[in-house]
PDB file of C-alpha atoms in Angstrom:
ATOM      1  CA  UNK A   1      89.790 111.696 121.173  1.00  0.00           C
ATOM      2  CA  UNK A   2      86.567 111.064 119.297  1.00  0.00           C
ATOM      3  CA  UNK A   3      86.736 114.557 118.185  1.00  0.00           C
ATOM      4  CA  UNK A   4      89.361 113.647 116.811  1.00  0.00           C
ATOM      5  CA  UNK A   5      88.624 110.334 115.285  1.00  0.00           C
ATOM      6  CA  UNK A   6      85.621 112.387 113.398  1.00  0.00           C
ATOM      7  CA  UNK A   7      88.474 114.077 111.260  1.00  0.00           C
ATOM      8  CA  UNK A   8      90.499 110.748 110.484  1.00  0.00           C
ATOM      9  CA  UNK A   9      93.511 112.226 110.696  1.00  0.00           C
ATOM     10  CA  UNK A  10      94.548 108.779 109.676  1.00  0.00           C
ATOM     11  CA  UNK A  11      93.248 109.677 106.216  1.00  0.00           C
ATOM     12  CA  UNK A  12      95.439 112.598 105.763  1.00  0.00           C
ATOM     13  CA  UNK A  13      98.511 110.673 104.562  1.00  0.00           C
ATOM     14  CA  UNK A  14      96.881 110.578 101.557  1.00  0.00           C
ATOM     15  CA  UNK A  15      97.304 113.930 100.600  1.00  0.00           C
ATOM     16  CA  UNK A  16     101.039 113.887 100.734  1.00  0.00           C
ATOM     17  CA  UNK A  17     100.373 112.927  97.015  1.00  0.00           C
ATOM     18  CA  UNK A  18     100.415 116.757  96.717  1.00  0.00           C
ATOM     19  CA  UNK A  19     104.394 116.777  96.942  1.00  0.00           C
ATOM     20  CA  UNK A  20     104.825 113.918  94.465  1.00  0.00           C
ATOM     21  CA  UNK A  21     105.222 116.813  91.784  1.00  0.00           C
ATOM     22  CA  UNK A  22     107.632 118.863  93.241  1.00  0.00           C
ATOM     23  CA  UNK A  23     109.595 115.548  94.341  1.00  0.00           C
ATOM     24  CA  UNK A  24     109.961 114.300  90.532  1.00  0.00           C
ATOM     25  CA  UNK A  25     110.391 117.941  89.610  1.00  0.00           C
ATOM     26  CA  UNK A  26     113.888 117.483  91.669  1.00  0.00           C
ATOM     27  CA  UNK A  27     112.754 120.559  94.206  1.00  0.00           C
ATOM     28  CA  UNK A  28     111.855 118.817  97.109  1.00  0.00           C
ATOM     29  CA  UNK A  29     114.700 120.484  99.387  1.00  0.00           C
ATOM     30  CA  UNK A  30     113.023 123.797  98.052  1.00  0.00           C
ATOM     31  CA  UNK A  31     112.224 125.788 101.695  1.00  0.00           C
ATOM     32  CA  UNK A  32     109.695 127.899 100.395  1.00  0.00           C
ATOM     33  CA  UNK A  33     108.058 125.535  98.145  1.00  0.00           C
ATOM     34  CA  UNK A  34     108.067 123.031 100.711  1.00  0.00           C
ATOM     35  CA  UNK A  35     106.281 125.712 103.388  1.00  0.00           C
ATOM     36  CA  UNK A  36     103.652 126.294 100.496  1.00  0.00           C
ATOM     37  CA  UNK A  37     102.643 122.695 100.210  1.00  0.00           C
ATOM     38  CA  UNK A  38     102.780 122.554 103.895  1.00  0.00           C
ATOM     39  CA  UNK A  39      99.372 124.822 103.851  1.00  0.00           C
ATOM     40  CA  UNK A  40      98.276 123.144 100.894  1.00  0.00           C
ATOM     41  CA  UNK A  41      98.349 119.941 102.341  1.00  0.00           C
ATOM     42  CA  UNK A  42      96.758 121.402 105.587  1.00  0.00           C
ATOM     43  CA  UNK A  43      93.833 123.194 103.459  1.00  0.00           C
ATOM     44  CA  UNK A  44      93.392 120.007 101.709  1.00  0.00           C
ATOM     45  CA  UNK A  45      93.626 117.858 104.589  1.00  0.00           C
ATOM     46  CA  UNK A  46      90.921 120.211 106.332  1.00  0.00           C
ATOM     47  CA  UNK A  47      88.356 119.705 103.191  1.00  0.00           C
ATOM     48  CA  UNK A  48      88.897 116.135 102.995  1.00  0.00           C
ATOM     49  CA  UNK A  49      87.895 115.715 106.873  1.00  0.00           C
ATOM     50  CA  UNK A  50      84.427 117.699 106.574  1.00  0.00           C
ATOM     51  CA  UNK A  51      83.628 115.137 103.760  1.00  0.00           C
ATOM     52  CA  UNK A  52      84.323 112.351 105.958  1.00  0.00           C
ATOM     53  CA  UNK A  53      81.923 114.011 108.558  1.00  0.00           C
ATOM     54  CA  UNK A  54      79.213 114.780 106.267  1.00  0.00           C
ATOM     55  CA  UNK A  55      80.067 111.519 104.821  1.00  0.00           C
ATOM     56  CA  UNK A  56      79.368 110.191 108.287  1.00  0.00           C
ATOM     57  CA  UNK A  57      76.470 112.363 109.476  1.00  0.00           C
ATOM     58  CA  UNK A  58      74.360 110.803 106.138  1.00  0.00           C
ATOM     59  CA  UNK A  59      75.421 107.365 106.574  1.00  0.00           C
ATOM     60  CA  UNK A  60      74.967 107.074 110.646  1.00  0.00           C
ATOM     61  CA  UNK A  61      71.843 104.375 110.187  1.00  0.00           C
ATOM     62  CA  UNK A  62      74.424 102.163 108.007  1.00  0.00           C
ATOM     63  CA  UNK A  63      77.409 102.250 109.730  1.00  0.00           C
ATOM     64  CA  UNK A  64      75.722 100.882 112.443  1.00  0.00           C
ATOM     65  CA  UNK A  65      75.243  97.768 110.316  1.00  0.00           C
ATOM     66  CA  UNK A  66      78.701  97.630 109.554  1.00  0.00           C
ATOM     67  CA  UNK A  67      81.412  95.476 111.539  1.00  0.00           C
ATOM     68  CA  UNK A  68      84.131  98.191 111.620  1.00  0.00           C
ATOM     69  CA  UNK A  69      82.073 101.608 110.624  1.00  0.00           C
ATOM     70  CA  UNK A  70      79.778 100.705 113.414  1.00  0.00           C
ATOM     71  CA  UNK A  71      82.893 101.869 115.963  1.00  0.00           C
ATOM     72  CA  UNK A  72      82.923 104.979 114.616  1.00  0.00           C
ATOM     73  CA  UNK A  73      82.110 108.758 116.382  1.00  0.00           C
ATOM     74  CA  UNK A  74      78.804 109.337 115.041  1.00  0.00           C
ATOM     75  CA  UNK A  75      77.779 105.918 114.377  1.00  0.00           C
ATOM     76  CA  UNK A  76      78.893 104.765 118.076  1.00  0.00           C
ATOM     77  CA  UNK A  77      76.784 107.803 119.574  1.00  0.00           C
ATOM     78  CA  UNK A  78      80.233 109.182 120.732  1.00  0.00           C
ATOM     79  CA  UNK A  79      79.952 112.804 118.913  1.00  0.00           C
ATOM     80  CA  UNK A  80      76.787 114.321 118.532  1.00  0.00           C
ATOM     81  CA  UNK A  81      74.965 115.264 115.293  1.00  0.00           C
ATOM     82  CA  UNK A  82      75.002 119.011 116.413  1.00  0.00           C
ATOM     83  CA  UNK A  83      78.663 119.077 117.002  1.00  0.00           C
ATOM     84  CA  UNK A  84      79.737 116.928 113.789  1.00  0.00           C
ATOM     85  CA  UNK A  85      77.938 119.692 111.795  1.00  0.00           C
ATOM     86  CA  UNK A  86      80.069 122.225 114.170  1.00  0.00           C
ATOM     87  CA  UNK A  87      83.368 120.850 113.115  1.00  0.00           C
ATOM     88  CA  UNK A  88      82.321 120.732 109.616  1.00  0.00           C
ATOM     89  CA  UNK A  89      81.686 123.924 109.513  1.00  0.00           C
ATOM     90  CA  UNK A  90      84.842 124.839 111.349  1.00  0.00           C
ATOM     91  CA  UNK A  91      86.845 122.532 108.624  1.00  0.00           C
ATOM     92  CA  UNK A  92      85.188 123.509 105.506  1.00  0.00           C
ATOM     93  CA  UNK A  93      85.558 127.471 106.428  1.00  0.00           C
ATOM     94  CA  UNK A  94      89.122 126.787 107.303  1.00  0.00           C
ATOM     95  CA  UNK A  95      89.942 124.517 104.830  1.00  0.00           C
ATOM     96  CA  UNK A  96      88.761 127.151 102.220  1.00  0.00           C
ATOM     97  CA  UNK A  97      90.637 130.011 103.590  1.00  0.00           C
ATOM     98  CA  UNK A  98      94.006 128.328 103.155  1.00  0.00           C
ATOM     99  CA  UNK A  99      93.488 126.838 100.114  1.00  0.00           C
ATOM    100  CA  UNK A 100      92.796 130.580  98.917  1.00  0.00           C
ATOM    101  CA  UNK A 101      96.278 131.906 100.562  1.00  0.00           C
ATOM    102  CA  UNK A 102      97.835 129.043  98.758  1.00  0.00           C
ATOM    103  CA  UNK A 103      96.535 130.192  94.890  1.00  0.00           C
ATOM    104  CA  UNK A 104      93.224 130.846  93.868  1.00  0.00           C
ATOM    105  CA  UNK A 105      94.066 127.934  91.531  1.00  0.00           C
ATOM    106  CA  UNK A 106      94.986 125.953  94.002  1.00  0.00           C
ATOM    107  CA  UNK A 107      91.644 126.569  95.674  1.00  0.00           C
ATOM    108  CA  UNK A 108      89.511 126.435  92.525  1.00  0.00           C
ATOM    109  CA  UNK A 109      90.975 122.209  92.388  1.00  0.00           C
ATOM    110  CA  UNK A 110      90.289 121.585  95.732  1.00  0.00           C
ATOM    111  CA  UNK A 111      86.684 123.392  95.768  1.00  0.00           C
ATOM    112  CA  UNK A 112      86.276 120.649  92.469  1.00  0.00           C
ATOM    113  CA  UNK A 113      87.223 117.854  94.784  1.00  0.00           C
ATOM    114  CA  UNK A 114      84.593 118.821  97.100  1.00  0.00           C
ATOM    115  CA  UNK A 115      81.640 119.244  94.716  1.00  0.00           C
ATOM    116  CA  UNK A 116      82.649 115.828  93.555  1.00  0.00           C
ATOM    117  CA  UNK A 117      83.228 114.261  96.996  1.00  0.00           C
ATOM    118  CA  UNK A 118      79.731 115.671  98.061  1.00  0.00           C
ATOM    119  CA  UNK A 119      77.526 114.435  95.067  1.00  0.00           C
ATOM    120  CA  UNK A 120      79.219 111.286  95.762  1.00  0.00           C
ATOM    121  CA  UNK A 121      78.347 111.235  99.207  1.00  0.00           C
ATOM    122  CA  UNK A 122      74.696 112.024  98.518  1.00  0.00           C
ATOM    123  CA  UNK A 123      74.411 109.772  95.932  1.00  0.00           C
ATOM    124  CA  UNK A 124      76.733 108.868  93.112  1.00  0.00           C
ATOM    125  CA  UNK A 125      78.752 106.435  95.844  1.00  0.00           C
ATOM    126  CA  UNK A 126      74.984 104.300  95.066  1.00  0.00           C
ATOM    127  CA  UNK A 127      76.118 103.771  91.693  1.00  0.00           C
ATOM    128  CA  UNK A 128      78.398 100.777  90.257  1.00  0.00           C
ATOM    129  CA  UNK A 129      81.674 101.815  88.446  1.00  0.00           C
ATOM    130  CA  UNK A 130      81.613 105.618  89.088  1.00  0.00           C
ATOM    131  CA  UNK A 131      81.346 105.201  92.903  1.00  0.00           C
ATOM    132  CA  UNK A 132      85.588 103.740  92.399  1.00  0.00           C
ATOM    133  CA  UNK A 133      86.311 106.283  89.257  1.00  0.00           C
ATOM    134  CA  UNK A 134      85.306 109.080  91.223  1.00  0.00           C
ATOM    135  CA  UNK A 135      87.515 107.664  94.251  1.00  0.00           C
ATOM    136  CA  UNK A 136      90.125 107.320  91.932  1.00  0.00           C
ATOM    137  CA  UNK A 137      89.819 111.050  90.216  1.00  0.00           C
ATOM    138  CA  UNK A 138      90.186 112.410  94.141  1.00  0.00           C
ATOM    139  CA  UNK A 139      94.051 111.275  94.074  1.00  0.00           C
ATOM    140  CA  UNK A 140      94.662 112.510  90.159  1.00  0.00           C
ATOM    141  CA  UNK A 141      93.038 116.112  91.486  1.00  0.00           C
ATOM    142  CA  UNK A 142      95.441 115.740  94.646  1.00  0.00           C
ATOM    143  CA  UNK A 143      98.384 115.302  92.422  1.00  0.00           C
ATOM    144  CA  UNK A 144      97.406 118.779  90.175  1.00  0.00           C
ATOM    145  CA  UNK A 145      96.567 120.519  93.229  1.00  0.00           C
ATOM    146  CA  UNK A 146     100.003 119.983  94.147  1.00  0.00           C
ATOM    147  CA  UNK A 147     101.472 120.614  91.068  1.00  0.00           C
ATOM    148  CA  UNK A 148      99.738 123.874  90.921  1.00  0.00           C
ATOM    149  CA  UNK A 149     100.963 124.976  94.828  1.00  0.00           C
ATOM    150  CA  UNK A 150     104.336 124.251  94.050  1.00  0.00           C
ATOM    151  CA  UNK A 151     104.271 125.860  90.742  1.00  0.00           C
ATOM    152  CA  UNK A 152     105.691 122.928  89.083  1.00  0.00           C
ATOM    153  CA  UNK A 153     104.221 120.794  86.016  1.00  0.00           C
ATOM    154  CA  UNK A 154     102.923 118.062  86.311  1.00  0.00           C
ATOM    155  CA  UNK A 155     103.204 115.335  83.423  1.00  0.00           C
ATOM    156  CA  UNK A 156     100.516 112.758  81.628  1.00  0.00           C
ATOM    157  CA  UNK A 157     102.003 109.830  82.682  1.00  0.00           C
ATOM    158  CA  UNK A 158     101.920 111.072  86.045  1.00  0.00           C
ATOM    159  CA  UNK A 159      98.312 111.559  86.565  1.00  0.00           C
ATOM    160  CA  UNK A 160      97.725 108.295  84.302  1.00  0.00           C
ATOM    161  CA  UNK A 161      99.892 106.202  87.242  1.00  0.00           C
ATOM    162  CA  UNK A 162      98.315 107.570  90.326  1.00  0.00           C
ATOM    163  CA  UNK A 163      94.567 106.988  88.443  1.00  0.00           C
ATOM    164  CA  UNK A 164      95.596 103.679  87.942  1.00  0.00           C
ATOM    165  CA  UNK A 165      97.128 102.876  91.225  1.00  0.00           C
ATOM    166  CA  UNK A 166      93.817 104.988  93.051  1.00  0.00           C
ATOM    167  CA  UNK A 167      91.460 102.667  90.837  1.00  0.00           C
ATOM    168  CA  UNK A 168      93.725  99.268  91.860  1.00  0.00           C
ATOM    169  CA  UNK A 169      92.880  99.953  95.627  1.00  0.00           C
ATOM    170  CA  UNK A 170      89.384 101.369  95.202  1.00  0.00           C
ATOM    171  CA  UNK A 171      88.643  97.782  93.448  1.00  0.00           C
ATOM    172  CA  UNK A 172      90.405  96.356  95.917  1.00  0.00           C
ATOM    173  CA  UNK A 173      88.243  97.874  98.525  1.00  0.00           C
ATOM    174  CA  UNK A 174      84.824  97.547  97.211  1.00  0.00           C
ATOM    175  CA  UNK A 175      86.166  93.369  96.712  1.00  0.00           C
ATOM    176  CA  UNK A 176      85.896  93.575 100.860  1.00  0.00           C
ATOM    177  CA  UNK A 177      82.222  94.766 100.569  1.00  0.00           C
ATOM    178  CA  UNK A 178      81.359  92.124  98.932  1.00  0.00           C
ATOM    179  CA  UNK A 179      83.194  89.625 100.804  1.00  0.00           C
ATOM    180  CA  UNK A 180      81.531  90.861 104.219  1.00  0.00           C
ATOM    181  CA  UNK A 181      78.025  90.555 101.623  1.00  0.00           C
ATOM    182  CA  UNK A 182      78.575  87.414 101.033  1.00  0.00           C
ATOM    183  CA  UNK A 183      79.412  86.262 104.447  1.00  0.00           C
ATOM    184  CA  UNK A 184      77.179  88.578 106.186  1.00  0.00           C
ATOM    185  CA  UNK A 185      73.989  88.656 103.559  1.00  0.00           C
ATOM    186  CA  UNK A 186      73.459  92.355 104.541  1.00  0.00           C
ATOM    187  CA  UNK A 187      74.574  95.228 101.665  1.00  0.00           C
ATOM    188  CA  UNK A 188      77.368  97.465 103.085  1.00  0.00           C
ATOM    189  CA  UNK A 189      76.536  99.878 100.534  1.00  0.00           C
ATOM    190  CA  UNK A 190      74.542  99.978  97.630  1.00  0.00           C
ATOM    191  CA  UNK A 191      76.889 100.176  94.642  1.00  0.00           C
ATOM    192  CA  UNK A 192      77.595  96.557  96.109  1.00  0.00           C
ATOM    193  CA  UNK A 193      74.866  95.357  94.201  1.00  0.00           C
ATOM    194  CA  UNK A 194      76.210  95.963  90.363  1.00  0.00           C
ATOM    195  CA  UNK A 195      79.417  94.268  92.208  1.00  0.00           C
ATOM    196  CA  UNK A 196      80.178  90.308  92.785  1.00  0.00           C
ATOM    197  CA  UNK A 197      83.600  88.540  93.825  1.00  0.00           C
ATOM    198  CA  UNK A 198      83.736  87.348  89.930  1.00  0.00           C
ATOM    199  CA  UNK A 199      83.617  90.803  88.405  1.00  0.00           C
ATOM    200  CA  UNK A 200      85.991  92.326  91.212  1.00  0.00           C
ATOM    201  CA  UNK A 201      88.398  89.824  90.536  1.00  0.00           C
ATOM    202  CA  UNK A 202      88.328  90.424  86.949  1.00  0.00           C
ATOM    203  CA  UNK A 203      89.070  93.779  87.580  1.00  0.00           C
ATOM    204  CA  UNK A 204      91.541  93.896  89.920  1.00  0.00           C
ATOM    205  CA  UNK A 205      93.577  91.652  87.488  1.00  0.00           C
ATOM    206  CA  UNK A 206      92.642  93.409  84.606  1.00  0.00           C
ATOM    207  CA  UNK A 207      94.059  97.089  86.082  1.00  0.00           C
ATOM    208  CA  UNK A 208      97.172  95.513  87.737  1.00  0.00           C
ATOM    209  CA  UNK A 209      97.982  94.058  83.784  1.00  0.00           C
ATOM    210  CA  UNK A 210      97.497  97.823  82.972  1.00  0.00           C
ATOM    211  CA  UNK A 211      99.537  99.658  85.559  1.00  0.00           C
ATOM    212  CA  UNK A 212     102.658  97.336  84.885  1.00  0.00           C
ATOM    213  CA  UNK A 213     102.632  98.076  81.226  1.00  0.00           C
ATOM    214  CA  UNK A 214     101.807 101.564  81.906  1.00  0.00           C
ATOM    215  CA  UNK A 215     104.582 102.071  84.136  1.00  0.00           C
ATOM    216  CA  UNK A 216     106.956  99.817  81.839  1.00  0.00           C
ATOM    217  CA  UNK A 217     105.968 102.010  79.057  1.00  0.00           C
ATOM    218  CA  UNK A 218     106.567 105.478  81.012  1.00  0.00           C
ATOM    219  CA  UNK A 219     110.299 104.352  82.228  1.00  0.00           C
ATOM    220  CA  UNK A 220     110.623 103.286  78.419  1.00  0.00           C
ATOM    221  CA  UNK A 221     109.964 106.068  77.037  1.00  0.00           C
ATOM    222  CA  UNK A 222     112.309 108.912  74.717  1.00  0.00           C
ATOM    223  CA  UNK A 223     111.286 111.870  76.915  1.00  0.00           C
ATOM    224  CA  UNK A 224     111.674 109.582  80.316  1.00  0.00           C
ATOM    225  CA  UNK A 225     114.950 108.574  79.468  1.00  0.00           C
ATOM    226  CA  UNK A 226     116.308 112.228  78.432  1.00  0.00           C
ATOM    227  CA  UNK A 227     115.217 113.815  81.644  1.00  0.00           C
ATOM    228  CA  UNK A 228     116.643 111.171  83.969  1.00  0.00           C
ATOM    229  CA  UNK A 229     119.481 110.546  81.506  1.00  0.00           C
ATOM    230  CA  UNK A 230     119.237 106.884  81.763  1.00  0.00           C
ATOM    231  CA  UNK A 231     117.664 104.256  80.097  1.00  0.00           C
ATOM    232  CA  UNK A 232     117.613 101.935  82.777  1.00  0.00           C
ATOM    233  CA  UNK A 233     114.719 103.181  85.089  1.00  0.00           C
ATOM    234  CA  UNK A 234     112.910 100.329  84.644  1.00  0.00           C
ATOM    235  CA  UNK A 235     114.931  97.998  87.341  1.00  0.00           C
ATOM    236  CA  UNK A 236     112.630  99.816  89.228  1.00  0.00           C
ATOM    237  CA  UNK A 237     109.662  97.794  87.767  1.00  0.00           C
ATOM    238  CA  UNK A 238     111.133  95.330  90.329  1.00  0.00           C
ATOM    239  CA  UNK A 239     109.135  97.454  93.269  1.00  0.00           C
ATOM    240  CA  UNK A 240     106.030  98.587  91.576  1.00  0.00           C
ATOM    241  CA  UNK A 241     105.610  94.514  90.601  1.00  0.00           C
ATOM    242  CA  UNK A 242     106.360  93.414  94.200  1.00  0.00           C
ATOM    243  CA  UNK A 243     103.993  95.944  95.785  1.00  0.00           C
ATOM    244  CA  UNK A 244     101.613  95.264  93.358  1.00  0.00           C
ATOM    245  CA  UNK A 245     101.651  91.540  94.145  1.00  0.00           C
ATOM    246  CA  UNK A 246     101.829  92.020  97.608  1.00  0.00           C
ATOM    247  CA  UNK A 247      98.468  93.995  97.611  1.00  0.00           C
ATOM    248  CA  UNK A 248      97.056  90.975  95.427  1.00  0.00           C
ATOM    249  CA  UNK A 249      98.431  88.780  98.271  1.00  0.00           C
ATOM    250  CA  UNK A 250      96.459  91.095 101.050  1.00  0.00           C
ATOM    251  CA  UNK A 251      93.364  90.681  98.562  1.00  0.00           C
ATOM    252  CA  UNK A 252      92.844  87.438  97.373  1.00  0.00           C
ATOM    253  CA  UNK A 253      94.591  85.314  99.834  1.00  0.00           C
ATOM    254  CA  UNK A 254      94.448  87.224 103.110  1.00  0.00           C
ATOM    255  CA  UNK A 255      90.890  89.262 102.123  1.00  0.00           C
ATOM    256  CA  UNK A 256      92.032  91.887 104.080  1.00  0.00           C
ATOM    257  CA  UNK A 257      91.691  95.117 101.734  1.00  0.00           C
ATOM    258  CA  UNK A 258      89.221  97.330 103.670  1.00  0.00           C
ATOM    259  CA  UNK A 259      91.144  99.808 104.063  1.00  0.00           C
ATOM    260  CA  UNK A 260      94.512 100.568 101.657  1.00  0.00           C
ATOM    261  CA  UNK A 261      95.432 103.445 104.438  1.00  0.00           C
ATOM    262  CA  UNK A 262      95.430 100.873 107.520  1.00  0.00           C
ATOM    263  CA  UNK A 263      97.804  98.211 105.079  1.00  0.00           C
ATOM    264  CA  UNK A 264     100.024 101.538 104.670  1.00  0.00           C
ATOM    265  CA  UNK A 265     100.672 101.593 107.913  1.00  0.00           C
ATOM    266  CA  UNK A 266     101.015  98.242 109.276  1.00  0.00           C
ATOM    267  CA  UNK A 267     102.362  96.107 106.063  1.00  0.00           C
ATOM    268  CA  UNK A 268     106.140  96.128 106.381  1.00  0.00           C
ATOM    269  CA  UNK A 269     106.700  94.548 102.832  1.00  0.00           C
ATOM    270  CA  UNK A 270     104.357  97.000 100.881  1.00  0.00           C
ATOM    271  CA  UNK A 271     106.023 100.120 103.402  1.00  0.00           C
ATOM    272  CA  UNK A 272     109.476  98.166 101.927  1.00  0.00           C
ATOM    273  CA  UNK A 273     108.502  98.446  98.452  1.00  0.00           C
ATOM    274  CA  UNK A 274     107.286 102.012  98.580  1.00  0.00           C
ATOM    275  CA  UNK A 275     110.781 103.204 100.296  1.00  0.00           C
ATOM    276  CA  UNK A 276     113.002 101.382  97.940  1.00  0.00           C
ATOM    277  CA  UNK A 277     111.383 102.746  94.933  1.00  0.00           C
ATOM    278  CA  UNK A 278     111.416 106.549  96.312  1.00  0.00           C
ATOM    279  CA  UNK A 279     114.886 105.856  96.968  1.00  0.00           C
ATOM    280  CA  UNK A 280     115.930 104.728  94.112  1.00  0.00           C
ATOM    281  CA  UNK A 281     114.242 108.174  92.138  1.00  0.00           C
ATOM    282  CA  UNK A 282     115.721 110.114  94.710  1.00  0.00           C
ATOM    283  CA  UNK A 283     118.881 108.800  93.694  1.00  0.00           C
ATOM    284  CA  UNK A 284     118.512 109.664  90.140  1.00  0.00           C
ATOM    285  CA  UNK A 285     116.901 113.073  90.813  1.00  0.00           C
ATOM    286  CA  UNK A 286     119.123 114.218  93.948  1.00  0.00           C
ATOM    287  CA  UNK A 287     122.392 112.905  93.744  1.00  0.00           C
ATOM    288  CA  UNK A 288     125.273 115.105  92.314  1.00  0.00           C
ATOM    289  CA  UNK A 289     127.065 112.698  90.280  1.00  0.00           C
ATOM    290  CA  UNK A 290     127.070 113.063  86.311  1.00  0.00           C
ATOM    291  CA  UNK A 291     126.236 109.178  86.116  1.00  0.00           C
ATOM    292  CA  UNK A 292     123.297 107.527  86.594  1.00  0.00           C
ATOM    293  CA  UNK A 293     122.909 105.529  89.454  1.00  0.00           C
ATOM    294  CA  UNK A 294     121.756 102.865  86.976  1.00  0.00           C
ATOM    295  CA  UNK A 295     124.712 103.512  84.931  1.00  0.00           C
TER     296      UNK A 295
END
């Protein structure tokens, strides 16, 4: 099991992001599209775990500082440095072989999001600001990866909402360092020093302004409303907004942000949000009715 813990598996649901483009490209019911992604998401899923080990391996001395990294394989003692570098190995070789079978596109992406993920593991993370835009660029990278595997475009306003939403959580996260800073007196990491609770919350309000007019302005917009053939979309502000406020919730009242994959799983209003707004896109991709669902 702490094998397995040294991937974080946990971590993978992120890169379902690669199927967002084929979903808004109405194709998700394609078989052999859906097969493709399947061994995109496993390549990428493979690369993305023998970061986190690396990740791990370099920052062993302090996790073992931290209240919640400390429990972790390498940090614990659990897994051995000669095995984590096994298994990273084992993923990166892997990972790179099916990312190749996929496209060599496809590959050429992900082998960016590794270059990037390892300079920031070996030192960029150290610096303010860039540590959470290169966090955020991992998710915009996932979302052309998977536009490239399923051989679908993939639009601006697209990549624009899932930097915006990456950089609203990153924010969100580093706020947490700082709160176990302040209450602990010991630096989590060291980008936490350009960071203090007043310029986090500055910026966590100033990007959740930004993604609601951002997404206000996408389901406004000529070329939205011709491809879903309503102008209506934006009732479905109503879920972005709620989620959106119900992270804020998490954050400022709660100070509970950590982790944004942990409040995936366990926070039934944010999980509530999420399905009601899928739904109601599915509804205006999938259905076959000539009306809107809006309408």
């Amino acid at each position: 099991m702490q094998y397995f813990k040294l991937l974080r598996p946990s971590h993978w649901v992120k890169n379902l992001f690669l199927y967002i483009p084929l979903f808004f490209a109405g194709e998700i019911f394609n078989l052999s599209k859906i097969v493709e992604l399947l061994i995109g998401f496993m390549a990428f899923s493979l690369i993305a775990s023998s970061i986190y080990i690396i990740n791990d391996y370099k920052d062993i001395e302090a996790d073992r500082n931290h209240p919640v990294k400390c429990k972790r394989p390498l940090a614990s003692g659990a897994v051995s440095k000669p095995a984590a570098l096994v298994f990273f190995a084992v993923c990166l070789i892997l990972g790179g072989i099916l990312a190749f079978y996929v496209k060599p596109k496809f590959a050429f992406v992900v082998g960016i999001y590794f270059v990037i993920n390892v300079l920031y593991t070996f030192g960029l993370k150290n610096i303010s600001i860039l540590d959470i835009l290169i966090l955020s660029t991992g998710f915009v990278l996932r979302i052309k990866a998977g536009g490239i595997a399923a051989g679908v475009a993939v639009s601006e306003w697209l990549m624009i909402m899932v930097f915006l939403l990456a950089l609203f959580m990153a924010i969100a996260k580093r706020r947490d360092d700082v709160i176990i800073k302040d209450q602990s007196g010991k630096e989590m990491r060291k980008a936490s020093k350009g960071y203090n609770m007043d310029f986090m919350n500055v910026m966590l309000a100033l990007v959740s302004a930004v993604i609601i007019v951002a997404y206000l302005m996408y389901t406004m917009a000529p070329e939205t409303m011709t491809r879903f053939k309503t102008y209506r979309l934006y009732y479905t502000c109503l879920f972005v907004i709620g989620g959106l406020l119900r992270y804020l919730q998490i954050t400022y009242v709660e100070n509970n942000t950590g982790s944004p994959t942990k409040i995936l799983y366990k926070d039934r209003f944010i999980q509530l949000t999420i399905l009601l707004w899928v739904l109601s896109f599915y509804v205006l991709i999938y259905l076959p009715t000539n009306k809107s669902f809006f309408e």
